[in-house]
XYZ file of C-alpha atoms in Angstrom:
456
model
C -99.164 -50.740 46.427
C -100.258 -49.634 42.956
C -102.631 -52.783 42.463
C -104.062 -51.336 46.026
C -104.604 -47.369 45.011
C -105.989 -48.535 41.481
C -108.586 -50.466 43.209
C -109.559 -47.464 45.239
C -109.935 -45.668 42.182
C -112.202 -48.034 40.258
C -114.512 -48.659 43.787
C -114.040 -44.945 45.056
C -112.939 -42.650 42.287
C -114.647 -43.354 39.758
C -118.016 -43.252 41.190
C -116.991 -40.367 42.930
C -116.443 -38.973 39.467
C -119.560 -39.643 37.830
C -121.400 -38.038 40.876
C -119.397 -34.574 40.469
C -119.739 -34.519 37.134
C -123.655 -35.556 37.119
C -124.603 -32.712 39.678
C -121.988 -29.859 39.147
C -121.247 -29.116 35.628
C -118.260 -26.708 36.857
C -116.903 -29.443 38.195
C -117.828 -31.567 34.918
C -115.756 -29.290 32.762
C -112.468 -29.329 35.034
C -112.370 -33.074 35.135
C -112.649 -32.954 31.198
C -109.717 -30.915 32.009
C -107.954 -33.536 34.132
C -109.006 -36.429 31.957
C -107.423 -34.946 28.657
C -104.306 -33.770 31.006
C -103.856 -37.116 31.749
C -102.931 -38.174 28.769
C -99.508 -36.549 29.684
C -99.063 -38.871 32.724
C -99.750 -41.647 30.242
C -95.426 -42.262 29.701
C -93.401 -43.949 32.720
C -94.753 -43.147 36.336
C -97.242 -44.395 39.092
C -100.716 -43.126 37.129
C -101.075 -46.025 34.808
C -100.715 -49.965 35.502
C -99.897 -52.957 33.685
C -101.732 -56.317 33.972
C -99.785 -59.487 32.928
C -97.073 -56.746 32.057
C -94.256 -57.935 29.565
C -91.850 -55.199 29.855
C -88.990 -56.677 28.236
C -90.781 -56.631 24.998
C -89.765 -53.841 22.217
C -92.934 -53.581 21.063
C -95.744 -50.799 20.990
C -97.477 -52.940 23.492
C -96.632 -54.669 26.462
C -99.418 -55.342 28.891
C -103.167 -54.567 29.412
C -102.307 -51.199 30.797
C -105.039 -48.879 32.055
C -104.111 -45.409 33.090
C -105.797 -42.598 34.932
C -107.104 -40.850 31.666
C -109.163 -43.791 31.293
C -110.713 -44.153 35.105
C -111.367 -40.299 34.303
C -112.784 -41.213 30.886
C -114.908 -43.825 32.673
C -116.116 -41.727 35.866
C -117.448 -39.117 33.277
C -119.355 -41.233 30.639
C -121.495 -43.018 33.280
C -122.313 -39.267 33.926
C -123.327 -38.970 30.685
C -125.509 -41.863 30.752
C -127.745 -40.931 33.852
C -127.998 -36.760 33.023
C -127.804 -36.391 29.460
C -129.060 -39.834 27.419
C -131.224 -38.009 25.152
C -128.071 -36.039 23.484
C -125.998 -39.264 23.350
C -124.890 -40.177 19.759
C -124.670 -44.282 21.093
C -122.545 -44.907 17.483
C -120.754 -41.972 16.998
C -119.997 -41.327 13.223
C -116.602 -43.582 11.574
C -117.959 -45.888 14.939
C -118.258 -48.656 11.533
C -114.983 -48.326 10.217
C -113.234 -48.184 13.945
C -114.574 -51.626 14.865
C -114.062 -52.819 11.283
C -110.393 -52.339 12.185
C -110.985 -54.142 15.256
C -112.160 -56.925 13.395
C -109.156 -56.749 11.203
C -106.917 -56.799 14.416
C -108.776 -59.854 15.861
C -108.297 -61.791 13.090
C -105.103 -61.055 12.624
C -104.447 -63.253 15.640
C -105.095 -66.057 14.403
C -101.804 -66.347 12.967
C -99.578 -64.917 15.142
C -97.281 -66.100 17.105
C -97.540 -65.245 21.230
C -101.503 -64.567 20.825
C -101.175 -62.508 23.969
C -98.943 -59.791 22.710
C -101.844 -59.313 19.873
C -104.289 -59.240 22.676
C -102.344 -56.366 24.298
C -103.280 -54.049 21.325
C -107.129 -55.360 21.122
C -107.463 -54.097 24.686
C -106.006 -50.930 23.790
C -108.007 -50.180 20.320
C -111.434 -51.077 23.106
C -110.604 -48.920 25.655
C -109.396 -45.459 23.179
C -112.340 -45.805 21.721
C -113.880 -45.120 25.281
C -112.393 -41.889 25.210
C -113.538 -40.817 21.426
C -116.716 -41.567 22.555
C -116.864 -39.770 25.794
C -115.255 -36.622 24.035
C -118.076 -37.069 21.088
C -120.808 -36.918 23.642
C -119.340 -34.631 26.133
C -119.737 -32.008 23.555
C -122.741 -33.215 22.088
C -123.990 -32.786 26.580
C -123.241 -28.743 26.073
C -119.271 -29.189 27.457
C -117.340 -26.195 26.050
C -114.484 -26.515 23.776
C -112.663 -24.329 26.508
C -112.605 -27.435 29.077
C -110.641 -29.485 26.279
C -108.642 -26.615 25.676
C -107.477 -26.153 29.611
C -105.964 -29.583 29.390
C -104.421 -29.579 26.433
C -102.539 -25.962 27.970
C -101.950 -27.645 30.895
C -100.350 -30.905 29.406
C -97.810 -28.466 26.877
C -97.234 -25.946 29.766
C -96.283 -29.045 32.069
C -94.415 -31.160 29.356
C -92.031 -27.948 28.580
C -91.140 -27.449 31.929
C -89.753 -31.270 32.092
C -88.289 -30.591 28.959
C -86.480 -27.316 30.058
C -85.546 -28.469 33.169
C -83.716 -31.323 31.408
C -81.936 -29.381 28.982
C -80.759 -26.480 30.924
C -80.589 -28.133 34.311
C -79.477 -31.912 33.518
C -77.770 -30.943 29.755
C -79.459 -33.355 28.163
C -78.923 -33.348 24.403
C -82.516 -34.581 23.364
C -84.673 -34.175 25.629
C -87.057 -36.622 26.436
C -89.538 -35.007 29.064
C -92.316 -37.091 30.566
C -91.617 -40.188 27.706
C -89.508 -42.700 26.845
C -88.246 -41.337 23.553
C -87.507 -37.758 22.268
C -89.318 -38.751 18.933
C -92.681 -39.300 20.962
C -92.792 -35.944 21.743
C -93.711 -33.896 18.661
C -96.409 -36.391 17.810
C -97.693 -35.799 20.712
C -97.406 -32.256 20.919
C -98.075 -31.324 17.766
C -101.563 -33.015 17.409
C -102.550 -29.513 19.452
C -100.214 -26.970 18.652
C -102.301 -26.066 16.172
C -105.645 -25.790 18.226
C -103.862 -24.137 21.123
C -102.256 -21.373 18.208
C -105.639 -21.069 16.770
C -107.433 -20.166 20.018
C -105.041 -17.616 20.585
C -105.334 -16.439 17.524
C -109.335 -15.968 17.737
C -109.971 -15.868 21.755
C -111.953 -12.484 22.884
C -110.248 -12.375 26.027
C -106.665 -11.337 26.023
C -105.543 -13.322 29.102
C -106.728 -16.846 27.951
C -105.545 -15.400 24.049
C -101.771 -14.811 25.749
C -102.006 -17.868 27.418
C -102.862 -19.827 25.031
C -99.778 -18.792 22.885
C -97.523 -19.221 25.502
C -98.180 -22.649 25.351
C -97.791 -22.886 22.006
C -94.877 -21.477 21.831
C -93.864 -23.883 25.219
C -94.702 -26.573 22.791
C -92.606 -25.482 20.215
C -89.798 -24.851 22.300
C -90.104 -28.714 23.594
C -90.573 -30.033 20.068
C -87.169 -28.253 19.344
C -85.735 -29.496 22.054
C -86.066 -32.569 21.205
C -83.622 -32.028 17.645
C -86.565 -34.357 16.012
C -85.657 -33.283 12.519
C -89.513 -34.010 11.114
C -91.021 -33.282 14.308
C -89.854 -29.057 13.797
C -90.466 -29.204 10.159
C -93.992 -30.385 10.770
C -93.983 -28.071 14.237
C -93.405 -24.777 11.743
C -95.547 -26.212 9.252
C -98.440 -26.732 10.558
C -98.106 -23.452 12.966
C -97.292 -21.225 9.299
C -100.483 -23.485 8.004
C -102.630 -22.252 11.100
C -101.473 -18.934 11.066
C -101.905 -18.368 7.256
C -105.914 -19.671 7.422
C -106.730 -17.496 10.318
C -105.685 -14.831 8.221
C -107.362 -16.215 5.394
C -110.459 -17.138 6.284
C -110.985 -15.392 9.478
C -109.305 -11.974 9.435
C -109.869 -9.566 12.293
C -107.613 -6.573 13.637
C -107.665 -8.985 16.385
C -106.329 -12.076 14.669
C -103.520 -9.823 12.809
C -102.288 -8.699 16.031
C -102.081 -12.008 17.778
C -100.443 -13.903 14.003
C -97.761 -10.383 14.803
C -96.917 -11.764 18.267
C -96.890 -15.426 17.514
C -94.502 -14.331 14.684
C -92.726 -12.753 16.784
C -92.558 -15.385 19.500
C -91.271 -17.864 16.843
C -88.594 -16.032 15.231
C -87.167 -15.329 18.871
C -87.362 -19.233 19.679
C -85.684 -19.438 16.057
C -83.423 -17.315 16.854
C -82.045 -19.024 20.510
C -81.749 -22.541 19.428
C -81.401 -21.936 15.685
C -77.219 -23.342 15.818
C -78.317 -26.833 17.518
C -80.768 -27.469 15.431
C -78.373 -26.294 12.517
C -76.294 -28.770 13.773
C -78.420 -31.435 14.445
C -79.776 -31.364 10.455
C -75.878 -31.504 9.652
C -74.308 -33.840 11.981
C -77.548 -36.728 12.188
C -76.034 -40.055 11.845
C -76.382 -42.264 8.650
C -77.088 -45.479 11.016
C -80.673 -43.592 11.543
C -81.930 -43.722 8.238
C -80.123 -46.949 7.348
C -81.854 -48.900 10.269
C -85.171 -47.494 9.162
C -84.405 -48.703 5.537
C -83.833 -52.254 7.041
C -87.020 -52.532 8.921
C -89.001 -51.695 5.904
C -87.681 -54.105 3.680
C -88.313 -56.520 6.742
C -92.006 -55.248 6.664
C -92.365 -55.514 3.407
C -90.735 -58.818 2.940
C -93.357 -60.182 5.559
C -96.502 -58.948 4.205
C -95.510 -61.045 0.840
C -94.819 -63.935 3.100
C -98.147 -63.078 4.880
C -100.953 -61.217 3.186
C -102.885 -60.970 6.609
C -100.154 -59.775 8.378
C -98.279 -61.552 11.099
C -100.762 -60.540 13.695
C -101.210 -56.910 15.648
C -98.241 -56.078 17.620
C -96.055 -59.262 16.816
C -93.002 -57.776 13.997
C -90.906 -57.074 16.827
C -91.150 -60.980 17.780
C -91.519 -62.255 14.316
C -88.242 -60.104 13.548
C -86.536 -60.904 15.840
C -87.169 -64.974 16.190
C -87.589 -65.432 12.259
C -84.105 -65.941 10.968
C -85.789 -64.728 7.651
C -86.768 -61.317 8.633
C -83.676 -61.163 10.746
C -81.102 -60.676 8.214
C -82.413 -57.713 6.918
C -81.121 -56.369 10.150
C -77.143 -55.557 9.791
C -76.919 -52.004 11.776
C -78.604 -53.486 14.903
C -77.571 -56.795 14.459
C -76.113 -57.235 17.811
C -79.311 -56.773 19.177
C -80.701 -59.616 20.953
C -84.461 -57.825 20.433
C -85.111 -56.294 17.413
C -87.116 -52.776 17.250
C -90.368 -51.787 15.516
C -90.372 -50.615 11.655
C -90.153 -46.794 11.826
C -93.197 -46.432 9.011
C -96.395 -46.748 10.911
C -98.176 -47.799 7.119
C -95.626 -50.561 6.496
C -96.155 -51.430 10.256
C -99.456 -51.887 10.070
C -99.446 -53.634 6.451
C -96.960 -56.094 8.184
C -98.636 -56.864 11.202
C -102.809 -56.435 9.795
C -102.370 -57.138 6.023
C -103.605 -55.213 3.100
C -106.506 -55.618 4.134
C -105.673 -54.043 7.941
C -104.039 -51.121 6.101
C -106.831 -50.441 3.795
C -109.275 -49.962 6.455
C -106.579 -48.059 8.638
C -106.636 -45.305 5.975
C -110.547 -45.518 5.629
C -110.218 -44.365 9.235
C -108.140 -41.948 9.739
C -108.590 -39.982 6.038
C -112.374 -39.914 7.193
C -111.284 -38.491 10.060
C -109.207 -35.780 7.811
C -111.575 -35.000 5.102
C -114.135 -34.141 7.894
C -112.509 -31.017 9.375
C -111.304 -30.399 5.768
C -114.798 -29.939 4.316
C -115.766 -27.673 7.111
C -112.492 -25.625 7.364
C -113.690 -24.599 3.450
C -117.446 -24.429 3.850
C -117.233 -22.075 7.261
C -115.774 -18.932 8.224
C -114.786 -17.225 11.326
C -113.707 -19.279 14.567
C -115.815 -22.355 13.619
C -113.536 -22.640 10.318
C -110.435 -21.751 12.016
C -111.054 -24.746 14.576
C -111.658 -27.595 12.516
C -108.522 -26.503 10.210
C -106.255 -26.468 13.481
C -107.650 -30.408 14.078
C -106.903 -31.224 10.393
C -103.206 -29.363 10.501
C -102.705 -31.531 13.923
C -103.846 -34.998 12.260
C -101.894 -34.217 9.120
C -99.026 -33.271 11.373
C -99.321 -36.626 13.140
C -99.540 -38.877 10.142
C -96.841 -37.524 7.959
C -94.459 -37.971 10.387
C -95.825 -42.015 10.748
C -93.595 -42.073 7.458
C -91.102 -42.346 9.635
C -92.132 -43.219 13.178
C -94.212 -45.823 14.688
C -94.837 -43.943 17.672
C -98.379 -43.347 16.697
C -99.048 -46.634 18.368
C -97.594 -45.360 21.578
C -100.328 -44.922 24.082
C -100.212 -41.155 25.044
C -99.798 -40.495 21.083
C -102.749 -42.524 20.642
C -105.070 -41.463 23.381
C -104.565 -38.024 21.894
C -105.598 -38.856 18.505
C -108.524 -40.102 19.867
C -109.452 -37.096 21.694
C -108.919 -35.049 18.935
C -110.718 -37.113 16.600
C -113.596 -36.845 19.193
C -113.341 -33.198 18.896
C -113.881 -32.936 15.566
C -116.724 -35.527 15.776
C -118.502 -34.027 18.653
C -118.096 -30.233 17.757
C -119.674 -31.023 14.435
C -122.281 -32.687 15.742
C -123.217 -29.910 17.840
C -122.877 -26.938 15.654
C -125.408 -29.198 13.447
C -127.492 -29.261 16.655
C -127.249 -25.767 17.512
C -128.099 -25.196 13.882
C -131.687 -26.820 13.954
C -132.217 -25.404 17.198
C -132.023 -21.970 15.806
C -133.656 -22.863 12.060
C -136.934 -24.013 14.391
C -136.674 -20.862 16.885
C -134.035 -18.001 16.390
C -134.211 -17.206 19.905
C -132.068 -20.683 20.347
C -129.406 -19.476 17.675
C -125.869 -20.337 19.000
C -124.836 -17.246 19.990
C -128.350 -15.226 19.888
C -128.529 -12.585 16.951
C -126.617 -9.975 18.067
C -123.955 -11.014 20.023
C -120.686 -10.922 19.090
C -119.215 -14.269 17.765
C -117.249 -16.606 20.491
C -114.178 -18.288 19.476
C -114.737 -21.761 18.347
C -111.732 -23.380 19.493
C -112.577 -22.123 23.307
């Protein structure tokens, strides 16, 4: 049955799609909504599917899964390429160093062991890069930051409500929500926290301004929920990071008054689950960090074994069939499958080499230093936007000290959509900018008018 609705979608949906979002840009901006959304349906359910699926495997990757984001994703670039070809970037900047870590992953095949697993993550890096590229150009088209923003309210809003129905109506300790694991959840929450604080923070209107906070605040609450210890150190991090630069570099009586009721808002989510997370820091058990300890000697052992790495999305195999690499492993030693390395740097220098996690870095610091040179040389909204993206990324990879999970589909899909963001907002703030140096009249907004939020 699932084989039978995705093949509706691909011969009815997705040109169905492309034709809204060609001829009615209203409806163009709420299926931005939907596609970025999706990437909350992305965990276990009926909206993605596996082809030659290998579920029993521990690994990041298990199948050449496409999911609804990317039918979505699809459906809206063809739009882009029959109404708006002359504002496509076709190589959107860092496009170079993205495939360069393709290449990197492709070669790495060559000396792994079950090729196919390897060729599970190859199909994965191809098709997220179909969404940075439709969320570089969709801005680049004239789509408002406000359609990204919907979804990524929508996916918190929706996410917290699994979450809270789990804890308060199932008494689940660590709450999982829509994914597998409760560590998946603050990196993929977080990524936006920031963005959806900062656009209640600057937002004109008060509705979408309350709104927006609410589901920050939803997002927190899930991320806390969860009793990741990292995940709500980086959660109140990067929200006190967010909330300090608005006040900073964009100061209004506006912005003080929302930073008073997103203070506010915190302390009183502080405040009702402050003893279980107390008692979560004291009570964590040893096993946790000793595991992770094991699988990074493990990694590390096999990158001196193999300086190219054992091959994308293979340690779980390798340490698990390698007798080697398996007696690192003593707390989950009666384990007939081992796990992934909780250290997404040592993962990928395992599985991709030095020279896989030299280029891995190229990427994503690019994609860092970016929103971190415009979050200094701007003020106002525009600044306060690109510093939420770089408090999200930095969010995100800190925690990869300890989790893999950035490899996890709906973690990665997001990255990608927020590293379009950046990409694409840039780009058209630069267009917007010789627009109005040639004629003021096209100044983004027109002299005069007060200044729109940048984030919505």
């Amino acid at each position: 049955m699932k084989y039978v609705a995705f093949a509706a979608m691909v011969i009815v949906g997705i040109p169905a799609i492309a034709l809204a979002a060609t001829y009615r840009a209203r409806l163009r901006e709420w299926l931005v909504s939907a596609m970025v959304f999706a990437a909350a349906l992305t965990g276990p359910g009926p909206f993605k599917i596996n082809f030659v699926s290998m579920e029993a495997y521990r690994g990041p990757d298990r199948g050449f899964e496409v999911t609804l984001m990317d039918l979505l994703a699809v459906g809206l670039a063809i739009s882009l390429l029959v109404r708006d070809r002359r504002r496509i970037a076709w190589i959107p900047w860092n496009t170079f160093w993205m495939f360069a870590y393709l290449g990197v992953a492709v070669l790495s095949i060559m000396d792994a062991r079950d090729p196919i697993l390897s060729w599970f993550t190859v199909f994965k890096l191809v098709r997220s890069y179909g969404l940075y590229w439709c969320t570089v150009n969709l801005l680049r088209a004239g789509v408002p930051l406000s359609a990204f923003w919907r979804g990524f309210v929508a996916a918190a809003l929706y996410v917290a409500f699994v979450a809270v129905k789990q804890k308060y109506l199932h008494h689940v300790y660590r709450v999982n929500s829509v994914f597998d694991h409760p560590n998946i959840l603050p990196l993929f929450l977080n990524q936006f926290l920031p963005l959806l604080l900062a656009v209640g923070l600057a937002e004109t209107s008060v509705r979408r301004a309350l709104l927006s906070l609410g589901a920050a605040c939803a997002a927190i609450l899930t991320v806390v929920l969860t009793f990741s210890r990292a995940g709500i150190a980086l959660s109140m991090l990067s929200s006190l990071a967010t909330l300090w630069y608005a006040n900073r570099r964009a100061p209004s009586a506006r912005v003080r008054a929302a930073t008073v009721v997103a203070a506010c808002a915190m302390l009183a989510l502080g405040a009702v689950t402050a003893r279980g997370v107390i008692a979560r820091f004291q009570t964590a058990a040893e096993e946790s960090a000793m595991a992770r300890d094991e699988f990074n000697r493990a990694a590390d052992r096999m990158v001196a074994d193999h300086p190219l790495g054992v091959g994308v999305n293979q340690f779980t195999l390798v340490l698990s069939k390698a007798p080697e690499y398996r007696r690192f492993i003593e707390v989950m030693a009666g384990e007939s499958q081992a796990g992934v390395c909780h250290h997404i740097f040592r993962l990928t220098l395992a599985e991709t080499g030095w020279l896989g996690l030299a280029v891995f870095l190229v990427v994503i610091l690019r994609l860092m230093a970016r929103p971190a040179w415009q979050a200094m040389r701007r003020r106002g909204p525009d600044a306060l936007f690109f510093a939420a993206m770089l408090f999200g990324a930095a969010a995100l990879h800190l925690q990869g000290f300890l989790e893999w999970g950035f490899r996890v589909t709906s973690i990665f899909s997001v990255f990608m959509i927020c590293s379009g963001l950046i990409v694409g907002y840039h780009d058209r703030l630069r267009m917007e900018e010789a627009e109005a140096a040639r004629d003021p009249r096209w100044a983004y907004p027109p002299p005069g008018a007060p200044a729109q939020g940048g984030a919505a």
